Amino acid sequence: MNYFYLVPAASVVALSFAFYFYKKMMKESEGTEKMKSIAGYVREGAMSYLRQQYKVVALVFIVLALLFATMAFFGLQNNWVPFAFLTGGFFSGLAGFFGMKTATYASARTTHAVRRSLNSGLQIAFRSGAVMGLVVVGLALLDISAWYLILNFFVDDADAGHKLIMITTTMLTFGMGASTQALFARVGGGIYTKAADVGADLVGKVEAGIPEDDPRNPATIADNVGDNVGDVAGMGADLYESYCGSILSTAALGASAFVLNPSMQRNAVFAPMIIAAIGVFLSIMGIFLVRTKENATVKQLMDSLNRGVNVSAVLIAVCTFGILYLLGFSNWIGLSFSVIAGLLAGIVIGQGTEYFTSHSYKPTRAIANSAQTGPATVIISGMGTGFVSTVIPVSTVVAAILLSYLSAIRFDVANMVSAENLSMGLYGIAIAAVGMLSTLGITLATDAYGPIADNAGGNAEMSGLEPEVRRRTDMLDSLGNTTAATGKGFAIGSAALTALALMASYMEEVRIGMLRLGDTVLEFANGETVEIAKASFVDFMDYFEVTLMNPKVLAGIFIGSMMAFLFCGLTMNAVGRAAQKMVEEVRRQFREIQGILTGESTPDYARCVSISTRGAQREMLLPSLLAIIIPVATGLLMGVAGVMGLLVGGLGAGFVLAVFMANSGGAWDNAKKYIEEGHLGGKGSEPHKATVVGDTVGDPFKDTSGPSLNILIKLMSMVSIVMAGLTVAWSLL
């Protein structure tokens, strides 16, 4: 039986339910005219920014597509790659557009629903967030299934095993389109939102002493716009490319591992797609399980969200055994446990992130207590907490790698790195990444829910609604802060496993590149030869001398590690420059527009929106282009060995640094929230002002530089894969 058609079917179901949730949300009332007006400002600003961003990104895509077309013309790349690259970027951008459009329409409706009941607000916010999750998985599976059917029809190869390798490696390259779009979305959105947030906090809260989201603050609308462009469109594009990358890299590794067994090779290619498809159905079921009672605490609200996520995760774990058994894998039990290792890793990373970032626990409360001695101790304490917090996710990913690898090879420890075991073990790691992302439909819903709840609270404040409404939206927002931090941890963890799978897939693309150039055998220094078409992963590692003692590998490791820090430095400075302009503008308006602080005059919101937009568009280009240029330059200079070193260094340093930055930023944010709830003097106190400073430092940590790193490590892998033919043909060393 051909189970492949479950994949396009799941795509249609996901998109149908996304449309259903969208239409149901749109039937709800936006509330008063004031509430409608504020939501309109945010929506207009968000869509204006997105249109501008897509214009810039479109130019980059046209240039890169022409480059790939030129490479294809000279036989350095597959003829399908330019088109696959464009579709990957297009669908990623489309997912971000639909998700953000939904979010900007949902915020005021959430505020109005909260006036009725807490559960009503939770339902609208969460199911609107689910639109983002379902659109991402739906469009991704649509793109994947469509390209498989197209390539299966057009690719003609007498050798069935080689045909599937050609199909999967070609499909893998459209992940670069998704990665490129994701990086621009993350970096641009992160710069936008943090420039606005920093300006609003430093001048509004600290200097003017007015509450968060106060309509008297000129940067308030820009701040609310930023929540959408950064945490909805940016996060959606980020996880879209992780989702595609994990499925496609697993399919490519499966095609390679089972090349001598055509019937199983086909099933190994289909397995990650089918697991993802079943995950869609279970995610939808989980979405309907999320509900709460009135007068619920934040913990009870969190339990409501976790119920949907955990039930979906448990059921996909159970279903995996059946899927892999029906597909005929001889080691179906071991591979199922590889999937479970990925699922468990995602849950543990999420829980670890919650512990270090939620103000329900000791680490964040300790940061809040340190505020009694000023902002300096807040920053020191937050950075210390961030450094310590790396232990759990790093240890978890290490355990997931080892368990998924060993499970796939039946715990044959004595022959861990034999050619056959290495292929199967890498397939196990890759399918673990698929397991972690299999329930992305609901996992991303919990993340996209956050900015909707945040904007709902902003709308309540700016509309002057009754205190009870603001109290309820603050509860939803506090929950959203935790889910956002958890979502970032999840995204980073999935990026580590996906990037590892992509590194393995890189060697398959090197194989294809060599065959395309007319090479047929690997000639070793000792005189031995191996046919390239039949060479193992170990053979390629030996041929290109990918060892720690090779100076090209060592140099690549240092360059990859440097890239993580360079990228963070560039994006942090970009936020600083844009935020400086925002601070100056807010101060100018307070100084020159009479009556703003008394509520007699309306601030110039549009001016602040314009500053964030221009700053983001200008500042996002350099770091994004460097992420594309450096892997190409490394390949041309140091060849395959240098590229492997680059990817290892980027993955190791980037993963740990991303965890540190995301958790530090999340802890600073929630320490501020803890004091705002009335502890240690409450709003307006000196400890509160100290935590606002800490939160301001943490903003680019958690919303710009940190989340962008997980895209960086995957994009460098994708660029290396697409440019493998060029690296093989023209490397200098």
XYZ file of C-alpha atoms in Angstrom:
733
model
C 0.000 0.000 0.000
C 1.285 3.493 -0.918
C 1.069 5.512 2.278
C 2.681 8.540 0.596
C -0.695 10.063 -0.238
C -1.278 10.629 3.470
C 1.166 13.528 3.077
C -0.812 15.679 0.590
C -4.017 14.652 2.413
C -2.582 15.948 5.709
C -1.594 19.158 3.947
C -5.147 19.749 2.737
C -6.607 18.951 6.178
C -4.163 21.313 7.933
C -4.913 24.199 5.570
C -8.665 23.523 5.821
C -8.640 23.690 9.629
C -6.440 26.800 9.491
C -9.075 28.445 7.289
C -11.849 27.222 9.634
C -10.151 28.722 12.724
C -9.499 31.961 10.825
C -13.114 32.338 9.702
C -14.424 31.497 13.171
C -12.148 34.137 14.714
C -13.255 36.742 12.166
C -16.894 36.255 13.196
C -16.059 37.519 16.688
C -16.503 41.188 17.558
C -13.502 43.550 17.778
C -15.242 45.516 20.504
C -15.506 49.283 20.719
C -14.545 51.752 18.014
C -11.428 52.632 20.011
C -10.403 48.976 20.140
C -10.977 48.631 16.393
C -8.931 51.759 15.692
C -5.932 50.568 17.731
C -6.026 47.107 16.113
C -6.181 48.830 12.721
C -3.034 50.852 13.461
C -1.142 47.687 14.419
C -2.427 45.730 11.427
C -1.549 48.510 8.984
C 1.962 48.853 10.439
C 2.596 45.097 10.381
C 1.435 44.627 6.802
C 3.334 47.692 5.640
C 6.531 46.333 7.147
C 5.979 42.872 5.684
C 5.414 44.257 2.181
C 8.627 46.275 2.444
C 10.582 43.298 3.734
C 9.342 41.039 0.941
C 10.482 43.599 -1.664
C 14.046 43.474 -0.306
C 14.016 39.689 0.059
C 12.619 39.277 -3.471
C 15.677 41.048 -4.924
C 18.012 38.743 -2.983
C 16.075 35.701 -4.181
C 16.233 36.814 -7.819
C 20.024 37.234 -7.613
C 20.507 33.840 -5.944
C 18.146 32.089 -8.384
C 20.154 33.513 -11.309
C 23.359 32.265 -9.655
C 21.896 28.746 -9.292
C 20.671 28.858 -12.899
C 24.210 29.755 -14.021
C 25.640 26.881 -11.953
C 23.098 24.531 -13.520
C 24.044 25.744 -17.001
C 27.709 24.852 -16.371
C 26.825 21.461 -14.890
C 27.602 22.399 -11.281
C 24.022 22.052 -10.033
C 20.766 20.289 -10.811
C 18.512 22.120 -13.325
C 15.582 21.960 -10.914
C 17.367 23.746 -8.053
C 16.601 27.388 -9.036
C 12.869 26.590 -9.110
C 12.935 24.538 -5.906
C 14.822 27.366 -4.167
C 12.140 29.895 -5.157
C 9.222 27.719 -4.012
C 10.875 27.123 -0.633
C 11.198 30.860 -0.044
C 7.735 31.606 -1.431
C 5.869 29.159 0.801
C 7.864 30.232 3.857
C 6.963 33.866 3.211
C 3.339 32.924 2.529
C 3.095 31.086 5.859
C 4.424 34.156 7.673
C 1.957 36.418 5.858
C -1.106 34.303 6.715
C -0.010 33.828 10.314
C 0.609 37.511 10.926
C -2.581 38.583 9.204
C -4.515 36.280 11.521
C -2.663 37.517 14.607
C -3.331 41.193 13.867
C -7.043 40.515 13.446
C -7.187 38.322 16.563
C -5.746 40.690 19.187
C -8.723 43.043 19.602
C -11.126 40.118 19.351
C -9.222 38.402 22.179
C -9.510 41.569 24.285
C -13.246 41.750 23.670
C -13.696 38.042 24.418
C -11.826 38.422 27.720
C -14.477 40.930 28.769
C -16.885 37.965 28.698
C -14.643 35.303 30.210
C -11.038 34.188 30.549
C -11.737 30.932 28.674
C -13.261 32.805 25.723
C -10.114 34.919 25.406
C -7.855 31.863 25.665
C -9.843 30.033 22.971
C -9.656 32.875 20.454
C -5.981 33.653 21.114
C -4.852 30.032 21.013
C -6.877 28.968 17.979
C -5.739 32.063 16.129
C -2.177 31.030 16.988
C -3.087 27.586 15.665
C -3.658 29.155 12.253
C 0.081 29.917 12.145
C 0.980 26.369 13.196
C -1.356 24.677 10.729
C -0.447 26.972 7.829
C 3.260 26.225 8.380
C 2.862 22.419 8.409
C 0.213 22.498 5.674
C 2.258 24.548 3.203
C 5.444 22.631 4.037
C 3.855 19.243 3.331
C 2.216 20.661 0.202
C 5.602 21.842 -1.088
C 7.326 18.559 -0.210
C 4.665 16.269 -1.704
C 4.320 18.369 -4.870
C 8.066 18.356 -5.527
C 8.310 14.611 -4.919
C 5.573 13.920 -7.469
C 7.118 16.332 -10.011
C 10.644 14.955 -9.689
C 9.475 11.334 -9.610
C 7.782 11.965 -12.956
C 10.599 13.864 -14.668
C 13.812 12.364 -13.243
C 14.814 9.485 -15.467
C 17.414 7.039 -14.203
C 17.729 3.373 -15.001
C 18.994 2.674 -11.491
C 15.989 2.969 -9.142
C 18.212 3.472 -6.098
C 20.134 6.324 -7.699
C 16.902 7.958 -8.884
C 15.627 8.374 -5.319
C 18.980 9.813 -4.236
C 18.714 12.367 -7.053
C 15.134 13.237 -6.078
C 15.830 13.664 -2.349
C 19.054 15.655 -2.761
C 17.281 17.974 -5.211
C 14.369 18.407 -2.801
C 16.815 19.103 -0.010
C 18.040 22.208 -1.821
C 14.672 23.977 -1.689
C 15.263 24.121 2.051
C 17.803 26.868 1.297
C 14.948 29.033 0.012
C 13.085 28.508 3.273
C 16.242 29.142 5.327
C 17.073 32.366 3.475
C 13.544 33.700 3.897
C 13.568 32.647 7.565
C 16.804 34.473 8.310
C 15.578 37.737 6.800
C 12.264 37.350 8.658
C 13.947 36.604 11.983
C 16.679 39.223 11.765
C 14.489 41.958 10.275
C 11.554 41.216 12.569
C 13.840 40.969 15.602
C 15.477 44.341 14.886
C 12.072 45.929 14.316
C 10.420 44.676 17.478
C 13.350 45.329 19.786
C 14.025 48.846 18.510
C 10.423 49.698 19.341
C 10.386 47.790 22.631
C 13.609 49.330 23.930
C 12.454 52.841 23.000
C 9.063 52.315 24.642
C 10.543 50.893 27.855
C 13.512 53.201 28.436
C 11.682 56.452 27.818
C 8.146 55.462 28.751
C 8.607 53.269 31.816
C 11.908 54.486 33.236
C 12.018 58.173 32.331
C 8.331 59.145 32.114
C 7.064 56.602 34.632
C 4.032 55.609 32.568
C 2.729 52.023 32.331
C 3.530 49.548 29.571
C 1.275 49.942 26.500
C 0.151 53.380 27.680
C -1.403 55.253 24.706
C 0.646 58.329 25.646
C 3.832 56.485 24.586
C 4.580 57.169 20.874
C 6.419 53.838 20.498
C 3.513 51.714 21.764
C 1.983 50.948 18.368
C 5.411 50.141 16.894
C 6.033 47.817 19.867
C 2.778 45.969 19.202
C 3.562 45.764 15.488
C 6.968 44.337 16.366
C 5.433 41.527 18.406
C 3.734 40.334 15.232
C 6.552 40.736 12.704
C 9.131 39.210 15.045
C 7.324 36.555 17.081
C 4.667 35.480 14.572
C 6.049 35.912 11.047
C 9.670 35.433 12.167
C 9.067 32.383 14.350
C 6.777 30.853 11.706
C 9.420 31.179 8.998
C 12.054 29.820 11.410
C 10.153 26.649 12.247
C 8.924 26.233 8.656
C 12.488 25.738 7.491
C 13.350 23.490 10.485
C 10.307 21.359 9.678
C 11.196 21.088 5.987
C 14.891 20.601 6.724
C 14.312 17.728 9.157
C 11.948 15.868 6.795
C 14.077 16.376 3.679
C 17.433 15.561 5.313
C 15.947 12.358 6.765
C 14.562 11.410 3.349
C 17.977 12.018 1.731
C 19.776 9.955 4.379
C 17.183 7.193 4.014
C 17.732 7.097 0.248
C 21.468 6.695 0.868
C 21.258 4.164 3.718
C 18.966 1.787 1.791
C 20.390 2.292 -1.715
C 20.976 -1.467 -2.148
C 17.393 -2.308 -1.151
C 15.052 -0.402 -3.544
C 11.773 -1.374 -1.851
C 12.970 -0.325 1.606
C 14.704 2.732 0.182
C 11.344 4.068 -0.981
C 9.791 3.475 2.440
C 12.781 5.070 4.194
C 12.209 8.199 2.088
C 8.475 8.213 2.856
C 8.796 7.494 6.611
C 9.598 11.062 7.823
C 6.876 12.494 5.570
C 4.257 10.075 6.902
C 5.243 10.644 10.554
C 4.868 14.386 9.935
C 1.497 13.807 8.229
C 0.122 11.779 11.171
C 1.461 14.499 13.469
C -0.783 17.006 11.674
C -3.945 15.048 12.500
C -2.878 14.621 16.128
C -1.968 18.318 16.436
C -5.477 19.272 15.345
C -6.935 16.958 17.963
C -4.663 18.515 20.602
C -5.793 22.025 19.644
C -9.395 21.114 20.499
C -8.290 19.870 23.932
C -7.053 23.310 25.031
C -9.605 24.992 27.286
C -9.726 26.291 30.846
C -12.119 27.229 33.629
C -12.914 30.680 34.885
C -10.739 32.144 37.655
C -7.881 29.887 36.542
C -4.354 30.612 37.772
C -1.406 31.057 35.402
C -0.292 27.533 36.296
C -3.741 26.169 35.395
C -3.628 28.057 32.106
C -0.210 26.527 31.402
C -1.593 23.093 32.239
C -4.361 23.679 29.678
C -1.842 24.349 26.920
C 0.416 21.490 28.006
C -2.557 19.111 27.896
C -2.971 19.618 24.162
C 0.775 19.429 23.434
C 1.449 16.386 25.629
C -1.507 14.342 24.384
C -0.401 14.958 20.781
C 3.185 13.991 21.637
C 2.186 10.768 23.407
C -0.094 9.696 20.554
C 2.506 10.372 17.837
C 4.973 8.280 19.853
C 2.481 5.401 19.885
C 1.592 5.827 16.203
C 5.264 5.817 15.180
C 5.595 2.144 16.121
C 2.686 1.282 13.818
C 3.935 3.489 10.962
C 7.457 2.043 10.908
C 6.128 -1.527 11.298
C 3.741 -1.116 8.351
C 6.563 0.360 6.253
C 8.517 -2.863 6.773
C 11.624 -1.669 8.631
C 13.518 -4.631 10.092
C 14.522 -2.481 13.075
C 11.173 -0.741 13.397
C 11.278 -0.857 17.197
C 14.725 0.772 17.369
C 13.836 3.517 14.896
C 10.611 4.164 16.800
C 12.654 4.776 19.923
C 14.827 7.167 17.892
C 11.670 9.165 17.167
C 10.681 9.020 20.842
C 14.166 10.276 21.793
C 13.492 13.384 19.679
C 10.030 13.857 21.187
C 11.326 13.534 24.729
C 14.185 15.913 23.971
C 11.701 18.554 22.839
C 9.651 18.149 26.033
C 12.708 18.214 28.344
C 14.168 21.290 26.622
C 10.806 23.023 26.928
C 10.490 22.184 30.630
C 14.095 23.208 31.296
C 13.503 26.520 29.551
C 10.357 27.079 31.593
C 12.267 26.432 34.835
C 14.963 28.990 34.056
C 12.676 31.662 32.574
C 9.337 31.466 34.409
C 8.902 33.603 37.513
C 7.187 30.662 39.172
C 10.635 29.210 39.827
C 13.734 30.140 41.830
C 16.178 31.335 39.084
C 13.985 34.181 37.807
C 12.886 35.173 41.298
C 16.565 35.374 42.280
C 17.108 37.853 39.424
C 14.141 39.880 40.676
C 15.584 39.907 44.212
C 18.937 41.118 42.845
C 17.106 44.220 41.547
C 17.076 45.580 45.092
C 20.734 46.567 44.575
C 20.294 48.092 41.141
C 20.438 47.265 37.411
C 24.089 46.109 37.466
C 23.322 43.138 39.724
C 20.224 42.355 37.631
C 22.391 42.080 34.511
C 25.062 40.003 36.284
C 22.467 37.650 37.769
C 20.619 37.286 34.441
C 23.788 36.461 32.530
C 24.815 33.937 35.173
C 21.405 32.276 34.977
C 21.661 32.139 31.178
C 25.072 30.479 31.302
C 23.896 27.849 33.810
C 20.697 27.219 31.820
C 22.686 25.784 28.897
C 23.358 22.575 30.848
C 19.885 21.051 30.449
C 19.311 21.610 26.688
C 22.889 20.701 25.742
C 22.814 17.540 27.877
C 19.390 16.687 26.446
C 20.515 17.077 22.838
C 23.625 14.981 23.562
C 21.450 12.253 25.080
C 19.003 12.451 22.135
C 21.861 12.128 19.613
C 23.360 9.100 21.359
C 20.043 7.357 22.049
C 18.628 7.913 18.550
C 21.886 6.735 16.940
C 22.247 3.633 19.129
C 18.573 2.701 18.828
C 18.831 2.813 15.038
C 21.857 0.440 15.039
C 20.427 -1.944 17.675
C 22.988 -0.747 20.258
C 25.874 -2.311 18.330
C 28.416 -0.289 20.334
C 31.384 -2.363 19.190
C 30.800 -1.288 15.554
C 29.321 2.171 16.054
C 31.097 3.815 13.132
C 31.180 1.004 10.609
C 29.913 2.085 7.192
C 26.517 0.392 7.527
C 25.939 1.446 11.133
C 26.988 5.016 10.435
C 24.386 5.355 7.679
C 21.639 3.850 9.837
C 22.703 5.791 12.927
C 22.621 9.109 11.083
C 19.181 8.189 9.742
C 18.136 7.584 13.360
C 19.364 11.050 14.432
C 17.571 12.653 11.501
C 14.282 10.897 12.229
C 14.627 11.999 15.885
C 14.530 15.599 14.591
C 11.360 14.703 12.676
C 9.907 13.310 15.908
C 10.680 16.519 17.787
C 8.907 18.561 15.091
C 6.109 16.101 14.272
C 3.547 17.950 16.419
C 4.641 21.387 15.182
C 1.026 22.251 14.335
C 0.157 22.610 18.029
C 3.650 23.456 19.325
C 3.840 26.522 17.106
C 0.270 27.414 18.089
C 1.384 27.805 21.721
C 4.164 30.128 20.569
C 2.104 32.262 18.176
C -0.499 32.585 20.916
C 1.960 34.741 22.927
C 2.078 37.885 20.734
C -1.710 37.742 20.282
C -2.191 37.780 24.065
C 0.445 40.528 24.401
C -1.304 42.704 21.825
C -4.660 42.003 23.508
C -3.268 43.433 26.753
C -1.911 46.451 24.886
C -5.298 47.051 23.306
C -7.008 46.854 26.708
C -4.589 49.430 28.171
C -4.800 51.830 25.229
C -8.586 51.539 25.056
C -8.965 52.355 28.749
C -10.961 49.212 29.549
C -11.926 48.185 33.060
C -9.106 46.858 35.337
C -10.541 43.320 35.374
C -10.035 43.061 31.614
C -6.419 44.124 31.948
C -5.928 41.638 34.782
C -7.186 38.809 32.585
C -5.112 39.861 29.579
C -2.059 40.107 31.864
C -2.645 36.484 32.864
C -2.802 35.441 29.215
C 0.261 37.591 28.474
C 2.255 36.111 31.376
C 1.455 32.679 30.025
C 2.497 33.892 26.573
C 5.910 34.981 27.886
C 6.537 31.475 29.152
C 5.294 29.785 25.969
C 7.433 32.159 23.896
C 10.535 31.266 25.902
C 9.648 27.573 25.686
C 9.045 27.930 21.940
C 12.470 29.498 21.458
C 14.089 26.638 23.403
C 12.196 24.144 21.279
C 13.229 25.920 18.058
C 16.880 25.937 19.111
C 16.839 22.251 20.134
C 15.205 21.185 16.872
C 17.747 23.286 14.965
C 20.630 21.354 16.561
C 19.280 17.946 15.491
C 18.231 19.221 12.056
C 21.637 20.825 11.431
C 23.370 17.573 12.380
C 21.227 15.681 9.867
C 21.959 18.333 7.219
C 25.714 17.909 7.807
C 25.360 14.230 6.990
C 23.246 15.063 3.941
C 26.006 17.390 2.760
C 28.166 14.393 1.893
C 25.372 13.004 -0.282
C 25.297 16.270 -2.210
C 29.107 16.072 -2.560
C 28.635 12.601 -4.080
C 26.102 13.948 -6.577
C 28.364 16.899 -7.376
C 31.309 14.626 -8.165
C 29.182 12.378 -10.375
C 27.825 15.437 -12.178
C 31.397 16.528 -12.928
C 32.135 13.135 -14.487
C 34.131 11.588 -11.632
C 33.435 7.912 -11.109
C 35.922 6.703 -8.468
C 37.588 7.873 -5.269
C 41.367 7.350 -5.478
C 43.034 7.086 -2.058
C 46.696 7.801 -1.253
C 47.402 4.095 -0.706
C 46.304 3.306 -4.261
C 42.897 1.858 -3.367
C 39.832 2.960 -5.330
C 36.107 2.981 -4.546
C 33.261 3.687 -6.946
C 31.684 7.020 -6.025
C 28.172 5.679 -6.592
C 28.835 2.910 -4.038
C 31.120 4.801 -1.626
C 30.026 5.014 2.018
C 29.958 8.049 4.284
C 33.186 6.800 5.887
C 34.831 6.559 2.455
C 34.080 10.208 1.726
C 35.317 11.288 5.162
C 38.579 9.410 4.525
C 38.934 10.712 0.972
C 38.509 14.371 1.966
C 40.567 13.843 5.153
C 37.863 15.116 7.489
C 39.798 14.589 10.730
C 40.524 16.832 13.685
C 44.219 16.923 12.779
C 43.543 18.355 9.321
C 44.328 22.104 9.534
C 41.522 22.825 7.057
C 39.001 21.220 9.437
C 40.439 23.081 12.429
C 40.385 26.380 10.539
C 36.772 25.717 9.525
C 35.783 25.017 13.161
C 37.236 28.341 14.263
C 35.499 30.225 11.424
C 32.164 28.538 12.227
C 32.492 29.383 15.928
C 33.423 32.962 15.056
C 30.368 33.252 12.798
C 28.038 32.691 15.755
C 29.633 35.529 17.734
C 30.023 37.826 14.712
C 26.382 37.319 13.825
C 25.268 38.120 17.379
C 27.477 41.207 17.456
C 26.094 42.525 14.182
C 22.450 41.957 15.138
C 22.917 43.368 18.675
C 24.557 46.511 17.299
C 21.789 46.787 14.713
C 19.180 46.771 17.486
C 21.236 49.314 19.435
C 21.404 51.750 16.521
C 17.726 51.407 15.665
C 16.733 51.672 19.352
C 18.815 54.825 19.776
C 16.841 56.517 17.009
C 13.603 55.353 18.645
C 14.623 56.709 22.062
C 15.511 60.073 20.513
C 12.165 60.208 18.695
C 10.091 59.368 21.792
C 11.990 61.984 23.823
C 11.454 64.515 21.029
C 7.714 63.946 20.985
C 7.428 64.193 24.765
C 9.409 67.434 24.580
C 7.859 69.103 21.525
C 4.254 67.880 21.355
C 2.440 69.608 24.162
C -0.101 67.659 26.147
C 1.029 64.091 25.345
C 1.724 63.114 28.944
C -1.539 64.660 30.148
C -3.511 62.774 27.498
C -4.641 65.963 25.751
C -2.661 65.296 22.539
C -2.205 62.179 20.404
C 1.384 61.031 19.783
C 2.721 60.551 16.263
C 2.603 56.746 16.212
C 3.329 56.535 12.477
C 6.718 58.214 12.881
C 7.879 55.519 15.319
C 6.563 52.755 13.054
C 8.519 54.291 10.181
C 11.764 54.431 12.227
C 11.512 50.737 13.147
C 10.689 49.755 9.553
C 13.592 51.665 8.009
C 16.008 50.505 10.691
C 15.072 46.850 10.256
C 15.263 46.955 6.455
C 18.664 48.616 6.474
C 20.258 46.601 9.254
C 19.138 43.090 8.301
C 21.088 42.885 5.018
C 24.717 42.575 6.209
C 24.306 39.731 8.760
C 21.950 37.845 6.438
C 24.264 38.086 3.417
C 27.308 37.075 5.504
C 25.502 33.856 6.443
C 25.349 33.042 2.710
C 28.793 34.340 1.644
C 30.990 32.759 4.364
C 30.103 29.079 3.610
C 30.683 29.696 -0.107
C 34.045 31.388 0.536
C 35.105 28.635 2.966
C 34.268 25.952 0.387
C 36.171 27.722 -2.396
C 39.222 28.190 -0.153
C 39.412 24.990 1.914
C 37.151 22.519 0.126
C 34.924 19.870 1.671
C 37.081 19.440 4.797
C 36.935 23.170 5.559
C 33.166 23.246 5.061
C 32.650 20.311 7.444
C 34.735 22.121 10.049
C 32.720 25.302 9.490
C 29.438 23.453 10.038
C 30.709 21.699 13.180
C 32.009 24.948 14.689
C 28.871 26.872 13.788
C 26.618 24.175 15.227
C 28.515 23.784 18.505
C 29.058 27.453 19.305
C 25.771 28.629 17.774
C 23.601 26.148 19.668
C 25.063 26.883 23.109
C 25.173 30.645 22.525
C 21.557 30.658 21.305
C 20.360 28.842 24.431
C 22.271 31.247 26.677
C 20.881 34.350 24.972
C 17.283 33.133 24.754
C 17.137 32.031 28.394
C 18.901 35.116 29.787
C 16.509 37.362 27.899
C 13.450 35.380 28.962
C 14.535 35.392 32.621
C 15.117 39.165 32.623
C 11.683 39.714 31.075
C 9.844 37.577 33.597
C 11.807 39.020 36.540
C 10.317 42.359 35.524
C 6.855 40.764 35.275
C 7.294 39.270 38.751
C 7.866 42.711 40.267
C 5.016 44.198 38.220
C 2.682 41.712 39.888
C 3.278 43.565 43.163
C 6.415 41.960 44.603
C 9.422 43.928 45.890
C 7.641 47.263 45.654
C 5.714 46.713 42.413
C 5.507 49.029 39.415
C 7.396 52.300 39.631
C 9.708 51.149 42.435
C 13.500 51.253 42.161
C 13.716 47.429 41.816
C 11.158 47.661 39.017
C 13.242 50.269 37.174
C 16.312 48.045 37.586
C 14.512 45.056 36.033
C 13.280 47.239 33.164
C 16.942 47.955 32.368
C 17.702 44.218 32.567
C 14.728 43.445 30.305
C 15.957 46.073 27.838
C 19.369 44.387 27.648
C 17.649 41.023 27.299
C 15.310 42.102 24.500
C 17.828 41.665 21.640
C 19.204 38.579 23.417
C 15.922 36.678 23.316
C 14.140 38.169 20.317
C 16.857 39.032 17.797
C 20.309 37.495 18.168
C 19.442 34.275 20.026
C 16.578 33.066 17.805
C 18.447 34.085 14.657
C 21.348 31.776 15.534
C 19.318 28.602 15.028
C 18.562 29.751 11.482
C 22.204 30.679 10.940
C 23.487 27.167 11.667
C 20.885 25.614 9.360
C 21.331 28.186 6.590
C 25.087 27.614 6.524
C 24.347 23.885 6.103
C 21.836 24.554 3.333
C 24.183 26.935 1.482
C 26.949 24.341 1.718
C 24.631 21.668 0.305
C 23.506 23.822 -2.617
C 27.100 24.921 -3.355
C 28.600 21.425 -2.975
C 29.186 21.102 -6.731
C 31.056 24.399 -6.799
C 33.153 23.387 -3.775
C 34.152 20.063 -5.333
C 35.010 21.659 -8.675
C 36.949 24.769 -7.655
C 38.356 24.620 -4.107
C 41.893 26.055 -3.841
C 43.316 23.860 -1.041
